[in-house]
Structure formats: C-alpha cells, structure tokens
Coordinates of C-alpha atoms in Angstrom, one line a residue:
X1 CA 57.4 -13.3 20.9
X2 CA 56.5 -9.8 21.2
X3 CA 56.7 -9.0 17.6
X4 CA 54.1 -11.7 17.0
X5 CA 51.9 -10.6 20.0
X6 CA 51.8 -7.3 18.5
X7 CA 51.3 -8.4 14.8
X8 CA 48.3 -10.4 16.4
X9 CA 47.1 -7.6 17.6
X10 CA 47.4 -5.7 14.7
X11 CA 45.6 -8.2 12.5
X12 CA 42.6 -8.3 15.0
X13 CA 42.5 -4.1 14.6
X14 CA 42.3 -4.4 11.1
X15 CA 39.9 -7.4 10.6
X16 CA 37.6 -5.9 13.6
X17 CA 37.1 -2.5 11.7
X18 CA 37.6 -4.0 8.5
X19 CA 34.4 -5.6 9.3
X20 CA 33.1 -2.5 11.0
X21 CA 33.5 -0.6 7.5
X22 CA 31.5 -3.4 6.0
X23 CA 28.6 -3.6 8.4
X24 CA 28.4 0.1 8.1
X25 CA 28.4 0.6 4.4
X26 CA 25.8 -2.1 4.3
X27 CA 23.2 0.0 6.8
X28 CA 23.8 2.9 4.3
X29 CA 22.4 0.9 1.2
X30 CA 19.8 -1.6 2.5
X31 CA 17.8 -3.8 0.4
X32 CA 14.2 -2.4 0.2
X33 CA 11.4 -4.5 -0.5
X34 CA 7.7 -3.1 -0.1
X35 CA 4.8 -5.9 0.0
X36 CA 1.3 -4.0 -1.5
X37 CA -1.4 -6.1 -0.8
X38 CA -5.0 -5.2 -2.5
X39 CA -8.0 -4.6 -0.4
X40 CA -6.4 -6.7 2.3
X41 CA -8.4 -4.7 5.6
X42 CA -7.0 -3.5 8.8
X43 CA -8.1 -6.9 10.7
X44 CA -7.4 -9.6 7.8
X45 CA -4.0 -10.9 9.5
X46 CA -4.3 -13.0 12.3
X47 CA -1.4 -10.8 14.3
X48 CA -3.7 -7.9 13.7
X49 CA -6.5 -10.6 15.4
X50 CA -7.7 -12.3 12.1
X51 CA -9.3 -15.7 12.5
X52 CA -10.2 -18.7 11.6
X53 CA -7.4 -18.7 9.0
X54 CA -3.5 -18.3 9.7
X55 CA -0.7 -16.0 8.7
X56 CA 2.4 -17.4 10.5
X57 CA 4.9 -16.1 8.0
X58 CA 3.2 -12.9 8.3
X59 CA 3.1 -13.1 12.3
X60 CA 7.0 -14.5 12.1
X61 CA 7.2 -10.6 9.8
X62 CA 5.6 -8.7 12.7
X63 CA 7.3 -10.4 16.0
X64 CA 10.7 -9.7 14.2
X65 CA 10.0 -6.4 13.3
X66 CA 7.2 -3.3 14.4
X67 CA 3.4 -3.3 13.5
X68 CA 1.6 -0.2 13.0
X69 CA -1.8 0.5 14.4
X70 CA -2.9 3.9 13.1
X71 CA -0.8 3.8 9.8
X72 CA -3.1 5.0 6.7
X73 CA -3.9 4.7 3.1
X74 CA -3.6 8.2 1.5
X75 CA -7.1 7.1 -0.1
X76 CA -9.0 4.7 0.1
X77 CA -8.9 3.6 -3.4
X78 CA -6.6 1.6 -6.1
X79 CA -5.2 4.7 -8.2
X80 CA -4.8 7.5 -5.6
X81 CA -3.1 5.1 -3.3
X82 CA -0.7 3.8 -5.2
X83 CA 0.1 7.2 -6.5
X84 CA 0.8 8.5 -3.1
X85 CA 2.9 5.5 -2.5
X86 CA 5.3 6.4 -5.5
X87 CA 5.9 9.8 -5.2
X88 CA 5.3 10.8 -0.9
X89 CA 2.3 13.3 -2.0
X90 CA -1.3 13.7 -1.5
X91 CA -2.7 12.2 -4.7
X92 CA -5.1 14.9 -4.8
X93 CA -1.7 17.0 -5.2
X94 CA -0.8 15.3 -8.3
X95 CA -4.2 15.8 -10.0
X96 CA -4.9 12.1 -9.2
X97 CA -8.1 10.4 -7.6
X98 CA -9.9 7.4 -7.6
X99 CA -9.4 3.7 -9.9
X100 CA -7.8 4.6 -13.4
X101 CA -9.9 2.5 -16.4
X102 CA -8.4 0.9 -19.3
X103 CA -10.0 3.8 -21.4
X104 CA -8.7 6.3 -18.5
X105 CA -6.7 9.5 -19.6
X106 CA -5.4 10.2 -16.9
X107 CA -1.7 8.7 -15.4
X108 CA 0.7 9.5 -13.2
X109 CA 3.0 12.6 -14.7
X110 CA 6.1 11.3 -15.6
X111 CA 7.5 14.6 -14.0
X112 CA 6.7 13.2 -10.9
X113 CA 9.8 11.3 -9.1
X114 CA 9.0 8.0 -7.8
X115 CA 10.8 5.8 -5.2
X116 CA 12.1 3.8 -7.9
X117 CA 13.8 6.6 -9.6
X118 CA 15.1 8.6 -6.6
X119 CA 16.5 4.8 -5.3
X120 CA 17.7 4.0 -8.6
X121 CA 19.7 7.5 -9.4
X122 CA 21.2 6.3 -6.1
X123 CA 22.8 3.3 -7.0
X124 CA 19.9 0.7 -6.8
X125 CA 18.6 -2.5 -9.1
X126 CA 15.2 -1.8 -9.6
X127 CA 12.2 -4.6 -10.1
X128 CA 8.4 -4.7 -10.0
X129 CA 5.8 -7.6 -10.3
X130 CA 1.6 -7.2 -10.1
X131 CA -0.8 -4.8 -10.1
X132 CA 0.9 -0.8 -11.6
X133 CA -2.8 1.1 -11.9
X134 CA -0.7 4.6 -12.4
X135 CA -1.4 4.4 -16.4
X136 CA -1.9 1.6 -18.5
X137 CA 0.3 2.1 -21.4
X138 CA 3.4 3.6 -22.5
X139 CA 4.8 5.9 -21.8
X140 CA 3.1 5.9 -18.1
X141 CA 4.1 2.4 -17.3
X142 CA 6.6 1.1 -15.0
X143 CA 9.6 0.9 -16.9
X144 CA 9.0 4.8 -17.7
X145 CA 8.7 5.4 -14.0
X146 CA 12.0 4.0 -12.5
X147 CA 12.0 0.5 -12.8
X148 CA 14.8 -1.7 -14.3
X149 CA 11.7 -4.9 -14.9
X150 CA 8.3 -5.4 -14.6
X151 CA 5.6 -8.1 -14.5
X152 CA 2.1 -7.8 -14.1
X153 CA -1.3 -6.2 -14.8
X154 CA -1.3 -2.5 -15.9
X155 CA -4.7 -2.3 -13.6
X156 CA -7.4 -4.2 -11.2
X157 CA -8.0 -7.7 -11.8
X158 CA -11.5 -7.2 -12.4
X159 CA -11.2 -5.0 -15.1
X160 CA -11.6 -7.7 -17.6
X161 CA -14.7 -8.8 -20.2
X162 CA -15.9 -11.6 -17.5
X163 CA -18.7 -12.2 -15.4
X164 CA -18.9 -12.1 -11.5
X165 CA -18.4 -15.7 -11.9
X166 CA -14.9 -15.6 -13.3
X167 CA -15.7 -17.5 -16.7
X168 CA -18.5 -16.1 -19.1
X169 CA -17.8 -13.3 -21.2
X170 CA -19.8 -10.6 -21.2
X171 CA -21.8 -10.2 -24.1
X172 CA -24.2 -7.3 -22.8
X173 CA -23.6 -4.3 -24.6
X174 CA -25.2 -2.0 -21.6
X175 CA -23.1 -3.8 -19.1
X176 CA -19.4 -2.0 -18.0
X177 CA -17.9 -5.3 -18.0
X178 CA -18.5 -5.5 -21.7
X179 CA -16.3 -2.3 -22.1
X180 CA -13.0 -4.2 -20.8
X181 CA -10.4 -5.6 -22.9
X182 CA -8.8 -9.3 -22.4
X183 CA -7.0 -8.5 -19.3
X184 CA -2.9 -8.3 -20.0
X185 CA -0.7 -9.8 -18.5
X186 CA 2.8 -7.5 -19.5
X187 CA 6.4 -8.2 -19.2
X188 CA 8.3 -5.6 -19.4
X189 CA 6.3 -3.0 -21.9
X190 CA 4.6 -6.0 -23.8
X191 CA 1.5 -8.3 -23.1
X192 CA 3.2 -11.8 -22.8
X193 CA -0.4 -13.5 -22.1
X194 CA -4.1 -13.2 -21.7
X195 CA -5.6 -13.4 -18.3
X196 CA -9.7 -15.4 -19.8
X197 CA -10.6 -17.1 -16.6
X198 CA -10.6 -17.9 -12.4
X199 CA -8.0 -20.9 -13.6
X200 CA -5.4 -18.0 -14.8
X201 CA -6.4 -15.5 -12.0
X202 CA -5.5 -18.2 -9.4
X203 CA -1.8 -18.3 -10.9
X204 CA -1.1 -14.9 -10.1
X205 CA 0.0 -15.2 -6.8
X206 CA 2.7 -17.6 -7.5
X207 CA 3.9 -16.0 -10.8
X208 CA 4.5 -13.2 -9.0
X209 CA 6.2 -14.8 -6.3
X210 CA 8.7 -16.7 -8.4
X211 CA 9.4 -13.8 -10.5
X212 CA 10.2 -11.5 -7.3
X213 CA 12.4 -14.4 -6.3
X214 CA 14.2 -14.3 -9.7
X215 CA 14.8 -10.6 -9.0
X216 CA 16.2 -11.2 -5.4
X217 CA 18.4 -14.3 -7.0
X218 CA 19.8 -11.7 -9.6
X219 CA 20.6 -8.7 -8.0
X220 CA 21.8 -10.3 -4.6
X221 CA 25.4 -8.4 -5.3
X222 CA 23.6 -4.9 -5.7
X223 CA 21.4 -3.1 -3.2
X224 CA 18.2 -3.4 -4.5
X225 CA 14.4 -2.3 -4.3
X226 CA 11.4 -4.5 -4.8
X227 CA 8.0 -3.0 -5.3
X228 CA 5.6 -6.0 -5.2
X229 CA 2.1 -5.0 -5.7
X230 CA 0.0 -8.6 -5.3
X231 CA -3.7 -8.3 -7.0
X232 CA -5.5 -10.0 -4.3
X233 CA -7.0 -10.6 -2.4
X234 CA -8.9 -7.9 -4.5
X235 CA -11.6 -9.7 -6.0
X236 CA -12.3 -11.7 -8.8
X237 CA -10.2 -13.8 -6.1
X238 CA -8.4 -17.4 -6.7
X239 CA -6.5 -19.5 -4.9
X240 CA -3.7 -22.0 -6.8
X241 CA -4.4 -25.7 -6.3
X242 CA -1.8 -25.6 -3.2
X243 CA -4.2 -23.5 -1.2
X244 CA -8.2 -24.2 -3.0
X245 CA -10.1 -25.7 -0.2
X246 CA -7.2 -25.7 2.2
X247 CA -7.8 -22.6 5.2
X248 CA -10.8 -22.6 7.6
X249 CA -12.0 -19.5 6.5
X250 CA -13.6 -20.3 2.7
X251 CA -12.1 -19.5 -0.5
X252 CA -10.9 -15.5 1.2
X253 CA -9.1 -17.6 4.2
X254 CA -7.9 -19.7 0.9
X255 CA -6.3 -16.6 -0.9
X256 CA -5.1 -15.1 2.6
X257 CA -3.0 -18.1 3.3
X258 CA -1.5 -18.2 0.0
X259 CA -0.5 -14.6 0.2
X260 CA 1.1 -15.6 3.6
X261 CA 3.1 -18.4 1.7
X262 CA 4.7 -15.8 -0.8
X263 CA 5.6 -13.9 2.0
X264 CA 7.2 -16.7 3.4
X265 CA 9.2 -17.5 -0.1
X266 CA 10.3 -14.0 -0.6
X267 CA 12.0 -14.7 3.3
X268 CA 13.0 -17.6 2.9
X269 CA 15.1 -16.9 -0.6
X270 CA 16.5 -13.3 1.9
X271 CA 17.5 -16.1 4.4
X272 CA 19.2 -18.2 2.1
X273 CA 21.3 -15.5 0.3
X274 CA 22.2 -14.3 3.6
X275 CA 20.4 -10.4 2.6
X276 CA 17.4 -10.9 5.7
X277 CA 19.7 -8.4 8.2
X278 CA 20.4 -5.8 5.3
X279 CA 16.9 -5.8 4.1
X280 CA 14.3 -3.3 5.0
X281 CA 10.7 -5.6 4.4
X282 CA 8.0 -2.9 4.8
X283 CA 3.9 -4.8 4.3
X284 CA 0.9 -3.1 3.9
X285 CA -2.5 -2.6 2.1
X286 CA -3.7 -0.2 -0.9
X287 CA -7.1 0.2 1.5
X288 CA -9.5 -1.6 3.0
X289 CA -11.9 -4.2 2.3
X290 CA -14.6 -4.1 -0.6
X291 CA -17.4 -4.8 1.6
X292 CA -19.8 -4.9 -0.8
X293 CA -18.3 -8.7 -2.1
X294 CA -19.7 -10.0 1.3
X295 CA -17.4 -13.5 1.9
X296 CA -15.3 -12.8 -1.1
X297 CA -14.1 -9.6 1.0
X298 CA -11.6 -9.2 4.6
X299 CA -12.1 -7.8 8.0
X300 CA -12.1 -4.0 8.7
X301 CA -10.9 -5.1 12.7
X302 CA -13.9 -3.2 13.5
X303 CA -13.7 0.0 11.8
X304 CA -16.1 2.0 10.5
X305 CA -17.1 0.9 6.5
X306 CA -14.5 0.4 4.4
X307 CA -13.0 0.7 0.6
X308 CA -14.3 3.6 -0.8
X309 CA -15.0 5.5 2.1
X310 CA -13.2 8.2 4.4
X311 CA -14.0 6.3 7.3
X312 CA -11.4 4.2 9.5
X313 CA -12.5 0.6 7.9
X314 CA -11.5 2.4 4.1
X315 CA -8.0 3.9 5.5
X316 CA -6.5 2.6 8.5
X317 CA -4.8 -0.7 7.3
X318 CA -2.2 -3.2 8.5
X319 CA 1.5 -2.3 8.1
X320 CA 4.7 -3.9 9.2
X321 CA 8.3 -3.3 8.8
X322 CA 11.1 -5.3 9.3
X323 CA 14.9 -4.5 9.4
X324 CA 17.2 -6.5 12.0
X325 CA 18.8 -4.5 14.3
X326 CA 17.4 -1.3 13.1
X327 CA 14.1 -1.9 13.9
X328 CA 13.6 -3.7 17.4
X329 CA 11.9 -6.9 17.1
X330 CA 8.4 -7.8 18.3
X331 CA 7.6 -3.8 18.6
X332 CA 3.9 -1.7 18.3
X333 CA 3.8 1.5 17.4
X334 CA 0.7 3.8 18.0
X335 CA 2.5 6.5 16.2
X336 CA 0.3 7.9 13.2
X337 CA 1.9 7.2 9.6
X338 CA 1.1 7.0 6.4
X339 CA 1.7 5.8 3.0
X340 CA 3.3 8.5 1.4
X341 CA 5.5 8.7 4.6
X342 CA 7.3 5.8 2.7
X343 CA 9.0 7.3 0.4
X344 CA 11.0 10.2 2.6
X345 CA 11.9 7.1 5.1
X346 CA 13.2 4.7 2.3
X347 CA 15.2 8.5 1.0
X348 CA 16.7 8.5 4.4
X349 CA 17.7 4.9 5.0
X350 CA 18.9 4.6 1.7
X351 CA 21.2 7.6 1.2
X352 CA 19.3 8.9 -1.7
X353 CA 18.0 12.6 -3.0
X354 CA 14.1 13.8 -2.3
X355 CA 12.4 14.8 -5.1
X356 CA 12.7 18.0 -6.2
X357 CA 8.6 18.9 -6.4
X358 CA 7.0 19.4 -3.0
X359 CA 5.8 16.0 -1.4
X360 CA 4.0 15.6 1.9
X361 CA 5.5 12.4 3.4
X362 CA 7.6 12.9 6.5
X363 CA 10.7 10.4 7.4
X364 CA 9.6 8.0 10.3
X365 CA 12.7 6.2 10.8
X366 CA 12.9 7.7 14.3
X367 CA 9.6 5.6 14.8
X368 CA 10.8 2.1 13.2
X369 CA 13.8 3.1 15.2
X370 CA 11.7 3.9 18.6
X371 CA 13.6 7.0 19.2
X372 CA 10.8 9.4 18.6
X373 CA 7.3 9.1 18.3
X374 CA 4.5 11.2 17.0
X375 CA 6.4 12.7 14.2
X376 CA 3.0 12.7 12.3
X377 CA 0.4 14.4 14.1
X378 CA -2.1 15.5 11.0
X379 CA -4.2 13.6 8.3
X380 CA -6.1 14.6 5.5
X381 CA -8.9 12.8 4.5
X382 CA -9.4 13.0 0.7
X383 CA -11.9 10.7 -1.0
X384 CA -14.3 11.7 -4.5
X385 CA -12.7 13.5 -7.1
X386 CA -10.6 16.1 -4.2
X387 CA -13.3 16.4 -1.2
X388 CA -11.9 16.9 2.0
X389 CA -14.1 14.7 4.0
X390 CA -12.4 14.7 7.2
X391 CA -9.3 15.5 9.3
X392 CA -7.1 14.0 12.1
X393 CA -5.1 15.5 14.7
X394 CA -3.4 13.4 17.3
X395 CA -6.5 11.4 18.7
X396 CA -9.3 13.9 17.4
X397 CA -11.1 13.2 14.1
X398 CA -13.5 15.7 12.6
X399 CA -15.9 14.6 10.1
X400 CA -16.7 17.2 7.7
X401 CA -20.8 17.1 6.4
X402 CA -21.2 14.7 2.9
X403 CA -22.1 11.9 1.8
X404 CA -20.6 8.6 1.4
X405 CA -21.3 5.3 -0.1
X406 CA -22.1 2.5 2.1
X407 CA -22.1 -1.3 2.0
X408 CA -24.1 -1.9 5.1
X409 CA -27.4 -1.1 4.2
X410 CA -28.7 -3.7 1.7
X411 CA -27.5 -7.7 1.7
X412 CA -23.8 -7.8 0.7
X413 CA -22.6 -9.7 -2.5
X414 CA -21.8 -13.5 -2.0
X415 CA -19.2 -16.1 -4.0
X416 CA -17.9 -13.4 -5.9
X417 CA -21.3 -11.7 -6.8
X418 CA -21.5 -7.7 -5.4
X419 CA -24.2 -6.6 -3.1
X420 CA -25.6 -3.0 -3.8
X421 CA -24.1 0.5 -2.8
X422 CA -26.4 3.3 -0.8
X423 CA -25.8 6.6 -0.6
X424 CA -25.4 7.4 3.6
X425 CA -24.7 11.1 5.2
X426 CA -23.5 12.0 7.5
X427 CA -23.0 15.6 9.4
X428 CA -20.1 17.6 11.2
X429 CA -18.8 14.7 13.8
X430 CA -16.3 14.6 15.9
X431 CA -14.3 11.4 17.0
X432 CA -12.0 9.9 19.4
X433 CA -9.5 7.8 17.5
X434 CA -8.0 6.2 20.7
X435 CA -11.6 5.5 22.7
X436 CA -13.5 5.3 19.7
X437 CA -12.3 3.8 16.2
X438 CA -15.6 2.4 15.6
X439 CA -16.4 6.3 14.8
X440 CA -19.5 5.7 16.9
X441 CA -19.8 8.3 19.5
X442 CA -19.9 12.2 18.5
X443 CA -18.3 14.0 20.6
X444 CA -18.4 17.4 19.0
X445 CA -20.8 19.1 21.9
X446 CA -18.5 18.4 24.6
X447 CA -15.2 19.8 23.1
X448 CA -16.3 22.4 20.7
X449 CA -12.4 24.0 21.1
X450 CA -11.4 20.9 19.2
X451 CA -13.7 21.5 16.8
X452 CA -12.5 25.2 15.9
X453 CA -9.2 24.1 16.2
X454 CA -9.2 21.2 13.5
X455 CA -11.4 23.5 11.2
X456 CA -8.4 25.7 11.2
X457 CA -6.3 22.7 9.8
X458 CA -9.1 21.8 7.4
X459 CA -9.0 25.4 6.1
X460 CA -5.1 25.2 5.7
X461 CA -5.2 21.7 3.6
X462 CA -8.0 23.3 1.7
X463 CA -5.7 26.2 0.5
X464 CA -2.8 24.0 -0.2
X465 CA -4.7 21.0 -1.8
X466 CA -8.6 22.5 -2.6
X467 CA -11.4 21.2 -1.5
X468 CA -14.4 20.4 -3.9
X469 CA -16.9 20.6 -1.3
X470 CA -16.6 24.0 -0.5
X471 CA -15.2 24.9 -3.9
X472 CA -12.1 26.1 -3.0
X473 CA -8.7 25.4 -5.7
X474 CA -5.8 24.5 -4.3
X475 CA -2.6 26.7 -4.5
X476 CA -0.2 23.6 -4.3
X477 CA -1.5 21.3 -6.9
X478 CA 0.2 19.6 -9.8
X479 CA -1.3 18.1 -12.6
X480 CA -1.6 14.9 -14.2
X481 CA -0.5 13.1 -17.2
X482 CA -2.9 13.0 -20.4
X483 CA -2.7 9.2 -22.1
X484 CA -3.8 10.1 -25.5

C-alpha cells in the first residue's frame, strides 16, 4: 500500500512539473499578433469613448488586457510610421519620412532588421496581410523584409487612378490621381488582382481577415507572428454588404464595426485552437484621423488636429495589448509609449536578438506587466521631411515655432470628397499633457525652467537625429534604400 501511495505521489511530481515545463516554455515563445489599423484616431473606439457606433470585440480586447492613453505614432503619417514600427527607430533615423508614392524611390533599407526577421531568426512562422507602404516592389517588399507570406497592397488605398467617388477613372492629365497605376492587390511578390472600384475596396476587410485566419489555422504548432496592417478605415472607405448601412454612425460607423468583427474572427479562431493565453494581441493605429475627409474620417477624442500634424490629435492613438496572465486584465496605463517601443518588447517576450544598428524603442513589458511605470519619459516630435516640431517630457510639451497644415479652417470634405488644407503657425508653446491635451493653454510664461530644460532635450535629439528647421545634420542617421 505504501509502494502505491508513493508511486502516486511520484506520478503527481512528474505530471505537476511536467506541466510546469510546458507552461513555461510556452511564456518564452508567445504568439505575436499586432493589429495596424489606418487613420483610426485616438477617440474612434467606443472603450476609448466613441459613439454612436459599437466596438464590443474591441472593448472585450481592452477589459481582458491594458489600454494605453499616451501611447504615440512615431509620425503622424503612413510611411514613417510603419517604418518605425518595423525596425524600433525614429524614421527620421532611417532616412525615412512621410507617405511613399508608387513612383517613390525611396524604401526601407533592407539592412535594417525588422520584427519579422529578428522573430523569425528566432524560431518564428512569419505572415502578413494589408497595407506594407515601406517600398512597393522587389526587392523592398515583405517577403524581402522577414516574412514567410504576404497579402495585400504595396501602399495607401487611395493611391489608385479613381475619383473621390470610388468609380471614375481619372482621365485629367494635370490631376495626381491620373499619375496612379491600377491599384495591386499582391500575393506573395505577384499582383494576383486589380483593385477598379468601392465594390473591390469594400472586400478588403474580410480578405484579409480570412487570410490571417488561414495563417493562424496553419501555423498553430509553431510560435508565430502576425503583422496585420488593415487599409481602413483610411479613406477611399467601404464597407462589405455585412456591415453597408448597418451602424448608427454612417458609412465610417459602417467600416468601424466591420473592423471590430475581424477582430472578433482573429479571437475567435485563437479561442478555438486553444492559442488565446499564449498569444500576445497588441492593437493600435498608424496616426490619426484625416480630418480633412470630414464624415468619411474618425474622432481625435479631443485632441488637437490630426494626421499630418505634430499635434496630439496626429500622434496620440488608441493602443491595447492583450496577453492572459501576463498582462492583468481590465488595466489603464498612463505610462508614455510608443510605437517603435514594440519591437524591443516583442525581442524581450519572445526570447529573440535586438538588431544590431542602434534603435530607439525601449522594452515596456514592465508596463504591460504593471511592475514599473514611466520607463519612457521623452518624445520626439518629427513631422515634414526631419523637423523637429516639438518635444515631450513627462507631462510638459514644448512646441517649437513652424508651421503646420490644418483642417480646421475651411469646410471639411464630405462622402468621400476632401475639404482644403491651410497653412497655420504657430510659436514657442508650452503644454500640459495631463491638464491640457487639447494643447490649448500656453503655459510657457509661468514655467520658463521647463522651457530651458526641454530645449536642452531638443538640442540633444537634434544632434543625434538633425533637425531641418534649424539646419542642423544628424550624427546618428542611416540612410535609406534607392528603388531604381
């Protein structure tokens, strides 16, 4: 009787840190999928207060996981974004800025290492569906950058030959639009179809969907990284037949909802391969809204502007991340973060290598963890072709003299029609982040300390990165790819 009280015991020993060793090994290779919505603004999701539309799958994301309230763009634009997504730099640092053309000659260097090929050297299935914008042909595409698959469009949706109202081609020679070719759809390296019209552009959403679904389905035996970079709700926008008509909030509320549902398959499929606790879900935005499509564009949350600018409304957007019992549910962090933070964090979960170049993102999983906050206590605010615009310490924001495009001083567009850019100025500024995010009350009389003090940061990013306002070159600056 003893003898089989003891081998009992035994048995429970071995089973109990047999399944120890399991859970374990699983934490140190995590599934990784990152959600990159386009133009989606800091106050489009209804658990960031959106209305009169709904986001449950989205809410269901945040109350399991930790929303962000001062995480950043790196810029508030397509191209420099996504760059600093990738590779955990400044874009400026990489020689990048702005949204890359069709006709651009200008990609991301393929010295550069991205998350896809630091997670990949590691071990890691590698897949991406929608919008790249980092060069739009070989050898700059994503299968030359780290991925095992890709499906999508090489740029923005509305870089095609069509009018504002998704179905006549433009014939006018003096017109950009005229400039674009058919927009591709690519598989792999190869255009597989022809995006011509609204009817194709409101497939996108679910194409991608089911193909990141695909992914999940065929790697579930393999850690595995997602990258899934949706084109809207960056305008033209279109909404499938399941979702046309169907929100309270017009055709944006339409494409909103839908977004929400993809979500909700790309859960859903986690949950039924039993991958949801090993899988790290992070959601955010490119930038901000494209205020100057009026209806057709989101909600800044009341910021200040939006895409295109260095103001809050361009760069402050939505973010959540979700990973069960790593990352307590139903948690808000005030902790500042940004995009290219990503890539160190997803280095450190994962067990894999940082790049070898210099990069600027820090690793906040002691934030997602809520063992430490304010590991980021600077920002750089980069917008143009490298201006330094602005800069953030802790709650202080100093706004450097320019000028800046605006959306608010003529009508904005309507139904997918643009309204017309001013140019605005502004002077040296000074800003509470925590009082103030509005950006609507200078303060810079009352503290001038704080002033000096983030002009000395200014001057160090300047020196590191350059600064084309004051026409200093940066010491730390790589450059770019040339697409011939």
């Amino acid at each position: 009787m003893k003898k089989i009280y003891a081998a009992l015991i035994m048995f429970a020993f071995f089973v109990q840190t047999g399944c120890s060793s399991n859970e374990n090994s699983a934490r140190e290779n995590p599934n990784v999928i990152i959600i990159f919505m386009d133009d989606m603004g800091y106050g489009d999701l209804e658990c960031y207060g959106a209305t009169p539309y709904h986001t449950p799958n989205i809410n269901k994301l945040a109350s399991q996981g930790m929303r962000f309230t001062h995480f950043y763009a790196a810029q508030a634009v397509c191209s420099a974004s996504r760059a600093a997504l990738m590779t955990g730099c400044y874009p400026n640092r990489l020689g990048i800025s702005g949204a890359f053309m069709p006709w651009s000659k200008v990609a991301l260097n393929p010295d550069e290492e991205t998350i896809a090929e630091l997670l990949h050297a590691s071990g890691y299935k590698t897949g991406m569906v929608g919008k790249w914008h980092l060069g739009q042909k070989e050898p700059f595409l994503p299968l030359q950058q780290g991925f095992d698959e890709y499906l999508g469009l090489p740029y923005s949706n509305d870089m095609w030959p069509v009018d504002y109202d998704g179905y006549t081609v433009v014939t006018d020679t003096n017109s950009i639009k005229h400039r674009f070719p058919t927009l591709p759809l690519i598989d792999g390296n190869k255009t597989v179809r022809e995006i011509k019209n609204l009817d194709d552009q409101a497939e996108l959403t679910t194409l991608y969907t089911e193909r990141a679904k695909q992914f999940i389905n065929s790697n579930k035996e393999n850690p595995f990284f997602l990258y899934m970079a949706h084109s809207m709700p960056h305008v033209p926008i279109a909404a499938s037949s399941k979702f046309k008509g169907k929100s309270k909030g017009g055709l944006y509320g339409d494409v909103i909802e839908e977004l929400d549902w993809s979500v909700g398959e790309i859960m859903m499929t986690l949950d039924e391969l039993k991958l949801s606790d090993n899988t790290l879900v992070i959601l955010t935005s490119d930038n901000g809204p494209w205020l100057l499509f009026g209806n057709h564009a989101g909600n800044t949350g009341g910021l200040r502007e939006g895409k295109g600018t260095h103001w809050e409304g361009g760069t402050r957007v939505p973010c959540i991340m979700r990973w069960p019992g790593v990352i307590p549910a139903g948690a808000v962090s005030n902790s500042m973060a940004v995009n290219f933070d990503i890539l160190p964090t997803l280095v450190a979960a994962c067990k894999a290598k940082l790049p070898t170049h210099k990069i600027d993102g820090i690793n906040i999983l002691p934030i997602i963890t809520q063992s430490q906050e304010g590991l980021r206590d600077e920002f750089a605010y980069y917008y143009d072709v490298n201006n330094l615009k602005a800069v953030r310490k802790g709650s202080w924001k100093l706004v450097f003299p320019c000028q800046y495009q605006t959306a608010k001083k003529q009508p904005q567009g309507k139904d997918g029609w643009p309204g017309k850019y001013s140019t605005d100025s502004t002077g040296l500024a000074l800003f509470n982040m925590q009082i103030d995010p509005g950006e609507s009350l200078d303060l810079k009389s009352q503290y001038p300390e704080m002033v000096d003090s983030l002009r000395r940061i200014a001057d160090r990013y300047r020196k590191e990165l350059g600064d084309n306002l004051t026409g200093i070159q940066g010491e730390g600056v790589r450059t770019s790819a040339t697409v011939n």
